[in-house]
Tab-separated table of C-alpha atoms and ligand atoms in Angstrom:
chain	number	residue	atom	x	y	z
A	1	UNK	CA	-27.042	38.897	-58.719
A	2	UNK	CA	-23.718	38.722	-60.718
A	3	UNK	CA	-21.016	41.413	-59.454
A	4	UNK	CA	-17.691	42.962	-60.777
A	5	UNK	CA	-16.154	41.578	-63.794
A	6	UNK	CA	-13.493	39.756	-61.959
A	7	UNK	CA	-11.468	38.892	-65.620
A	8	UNK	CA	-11.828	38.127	-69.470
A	9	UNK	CA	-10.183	34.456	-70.429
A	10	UNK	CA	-8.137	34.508	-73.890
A	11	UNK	CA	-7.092	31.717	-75.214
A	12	UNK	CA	-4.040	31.397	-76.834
A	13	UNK	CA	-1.427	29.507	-78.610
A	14	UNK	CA	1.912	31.043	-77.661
A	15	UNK	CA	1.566	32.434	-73.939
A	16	UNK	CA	4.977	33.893	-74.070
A	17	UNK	CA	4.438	36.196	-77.339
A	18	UNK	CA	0.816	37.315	-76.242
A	19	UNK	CA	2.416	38.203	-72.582
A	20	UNK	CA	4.932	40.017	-74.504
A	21	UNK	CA	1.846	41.637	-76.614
A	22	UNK	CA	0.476	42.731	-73.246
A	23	UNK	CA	3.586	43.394	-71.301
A	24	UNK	CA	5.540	45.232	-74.204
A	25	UNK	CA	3.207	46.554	-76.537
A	26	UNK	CA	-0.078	47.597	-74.586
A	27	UNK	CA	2.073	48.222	-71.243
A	28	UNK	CA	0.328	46.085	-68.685
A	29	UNK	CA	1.147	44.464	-65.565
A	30	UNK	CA	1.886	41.259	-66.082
A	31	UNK	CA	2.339	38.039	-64.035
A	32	UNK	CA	4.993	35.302	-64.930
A	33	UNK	CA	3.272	31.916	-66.116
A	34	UNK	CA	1.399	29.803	-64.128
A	35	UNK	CA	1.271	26.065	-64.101
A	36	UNK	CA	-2.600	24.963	-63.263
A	37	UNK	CA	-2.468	21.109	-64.226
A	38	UNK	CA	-5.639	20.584	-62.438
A	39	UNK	CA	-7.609	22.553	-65.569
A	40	UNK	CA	-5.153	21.625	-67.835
A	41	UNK	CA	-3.711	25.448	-68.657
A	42	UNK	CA	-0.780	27.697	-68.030
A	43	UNK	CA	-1.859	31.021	-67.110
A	44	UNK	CA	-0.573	34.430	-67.458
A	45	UNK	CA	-2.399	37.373	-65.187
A	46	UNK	CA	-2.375	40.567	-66.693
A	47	UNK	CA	-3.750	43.820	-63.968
A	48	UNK	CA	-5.656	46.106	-65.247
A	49	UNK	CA	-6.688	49.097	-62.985
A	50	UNK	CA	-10.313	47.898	-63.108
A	51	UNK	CA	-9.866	43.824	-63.566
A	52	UNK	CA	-8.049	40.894	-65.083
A	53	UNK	CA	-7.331	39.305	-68.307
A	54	UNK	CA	-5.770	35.727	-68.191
A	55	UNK	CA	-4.147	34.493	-71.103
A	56	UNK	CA	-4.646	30.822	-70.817
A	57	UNK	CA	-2.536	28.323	-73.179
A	58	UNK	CA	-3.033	24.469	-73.457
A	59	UNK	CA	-1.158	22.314	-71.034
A	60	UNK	CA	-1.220	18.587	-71.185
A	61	UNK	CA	-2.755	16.311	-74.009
A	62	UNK	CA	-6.238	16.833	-73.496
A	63	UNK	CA	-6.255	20.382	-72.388
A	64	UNK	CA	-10.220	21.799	-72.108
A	65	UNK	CA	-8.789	24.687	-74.581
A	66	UNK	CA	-7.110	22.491	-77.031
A	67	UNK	CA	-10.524	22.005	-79.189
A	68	UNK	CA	-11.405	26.099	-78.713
A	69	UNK	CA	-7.871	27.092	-80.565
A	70	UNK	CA	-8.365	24.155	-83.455
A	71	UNK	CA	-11.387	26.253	-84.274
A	72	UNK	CA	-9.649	29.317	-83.493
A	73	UNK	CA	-5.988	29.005	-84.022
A	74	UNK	CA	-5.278	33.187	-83.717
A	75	UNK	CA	-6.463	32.389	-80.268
A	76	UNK	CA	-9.536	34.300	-78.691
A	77	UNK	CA	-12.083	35.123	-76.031
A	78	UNK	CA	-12.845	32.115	-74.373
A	79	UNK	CA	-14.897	33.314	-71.251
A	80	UNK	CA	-16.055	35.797	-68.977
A	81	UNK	CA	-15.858	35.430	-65.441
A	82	UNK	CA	-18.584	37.674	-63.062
A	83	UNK	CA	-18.510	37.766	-59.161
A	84	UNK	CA	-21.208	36.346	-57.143
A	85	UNK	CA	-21.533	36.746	-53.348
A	86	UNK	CA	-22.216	32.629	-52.712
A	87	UNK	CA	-21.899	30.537	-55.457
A	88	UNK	CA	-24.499	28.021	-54.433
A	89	UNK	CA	-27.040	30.545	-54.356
A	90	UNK	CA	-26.388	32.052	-57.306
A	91	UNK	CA	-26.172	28.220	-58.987
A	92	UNK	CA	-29.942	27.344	-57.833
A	93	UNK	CA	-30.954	30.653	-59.245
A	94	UNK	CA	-29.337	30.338	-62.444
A	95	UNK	CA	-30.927	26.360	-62.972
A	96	UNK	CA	-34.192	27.924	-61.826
A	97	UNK	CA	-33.901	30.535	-64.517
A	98	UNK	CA	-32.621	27.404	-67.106
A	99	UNK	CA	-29.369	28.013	-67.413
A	100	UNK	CA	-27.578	24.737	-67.837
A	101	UNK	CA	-24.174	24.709	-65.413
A	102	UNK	CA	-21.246	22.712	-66.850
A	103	UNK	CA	-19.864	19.737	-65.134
A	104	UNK	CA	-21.253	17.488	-62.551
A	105	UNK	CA	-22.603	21.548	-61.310
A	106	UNK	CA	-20.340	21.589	-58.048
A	107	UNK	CA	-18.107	24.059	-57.625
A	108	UNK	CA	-14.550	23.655	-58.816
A	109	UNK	CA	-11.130	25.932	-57.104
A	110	UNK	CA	-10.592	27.915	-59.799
A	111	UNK	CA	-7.381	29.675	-60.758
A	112	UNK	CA	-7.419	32.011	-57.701
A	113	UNK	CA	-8.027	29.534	-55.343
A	114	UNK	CA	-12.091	30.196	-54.738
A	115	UNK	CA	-15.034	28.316	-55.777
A	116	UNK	CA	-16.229	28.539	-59.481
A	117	UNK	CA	-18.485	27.046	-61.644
A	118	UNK	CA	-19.234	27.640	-65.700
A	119	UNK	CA	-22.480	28.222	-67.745
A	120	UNK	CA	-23.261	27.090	-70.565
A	121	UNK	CA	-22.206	29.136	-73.547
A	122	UNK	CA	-25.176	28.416	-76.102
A	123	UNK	CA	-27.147	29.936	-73.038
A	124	UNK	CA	-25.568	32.910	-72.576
A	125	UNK	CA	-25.555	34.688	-75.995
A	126	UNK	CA	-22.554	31.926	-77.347
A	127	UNK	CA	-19.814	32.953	-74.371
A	128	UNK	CA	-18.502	30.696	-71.829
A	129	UNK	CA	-19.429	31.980	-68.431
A	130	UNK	CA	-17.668	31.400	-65.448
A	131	UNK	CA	-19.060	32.679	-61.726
A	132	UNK	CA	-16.869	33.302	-58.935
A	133	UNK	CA	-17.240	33.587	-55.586
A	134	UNK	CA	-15.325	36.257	-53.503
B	201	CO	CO1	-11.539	32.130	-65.647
């Protein structure tokens, strides 16, 4: 069912030293920061030739990523992200199988502008999964 790996989330404190880390260091393509108020992050897009990362830092008071860097203030992964032809689908699959979707399980617009939805990490081996449809 689940696709390409369309990125790997990282969370982190300082979104202009960890794009420098990326940009500088590892040489990567990398975006300029991205303002997404609606899920309460700024995002940097790094390209890799085969997918994404997105460095995500808190923005706003009660940022969804604020509690994940309290308990891991060096930053870290925060999800995975895995394309799915049609999200609904793949949604009454997943609660079939007894996966628990996050939410009110509609999809949201995620960062790229397309329907997304997140799992349940304590199903899904203790990662944050988001599914995206292309
Ligand atoms: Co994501």
């Amino acid at each position: 069912m689940i696709g390409r790996l369309n990125h790997v989330a990282i969370a982190v404190k300082d979104l202009e030293k960890s794009a420098s880390l990326y940009r500088d260091t590892l040489g990567a393509k990398v975006s300029a920061p991205q303002p997404e108020p609606n899920h309460g992050v700024t995002v940097v897009f790094i390209e890799l030739p085969n997918t994404k990362i997105e460095l995500l830092q808190p923005l706003g008071a009660d940022s969804p990523i604020a509690k994940f860097l309290e308990k891991n203030p060096d930053g870290g992964m925060h999800h995975v992200c895995y394309e799915v032809d049609d999200i609904l689908v793949a949604r009454d699959h997943l609660k079939a199988k007894g996966a628990r979707v996050l939410g009110d399980g509609n999809p949201k617009i995620g960062a790229h502008g397309k329907p997304v939805l997140f799992l349940h990490p304590k199903d899904f081996n203790g990662t944050l999964v988001e599914i995206e449809q292309v």
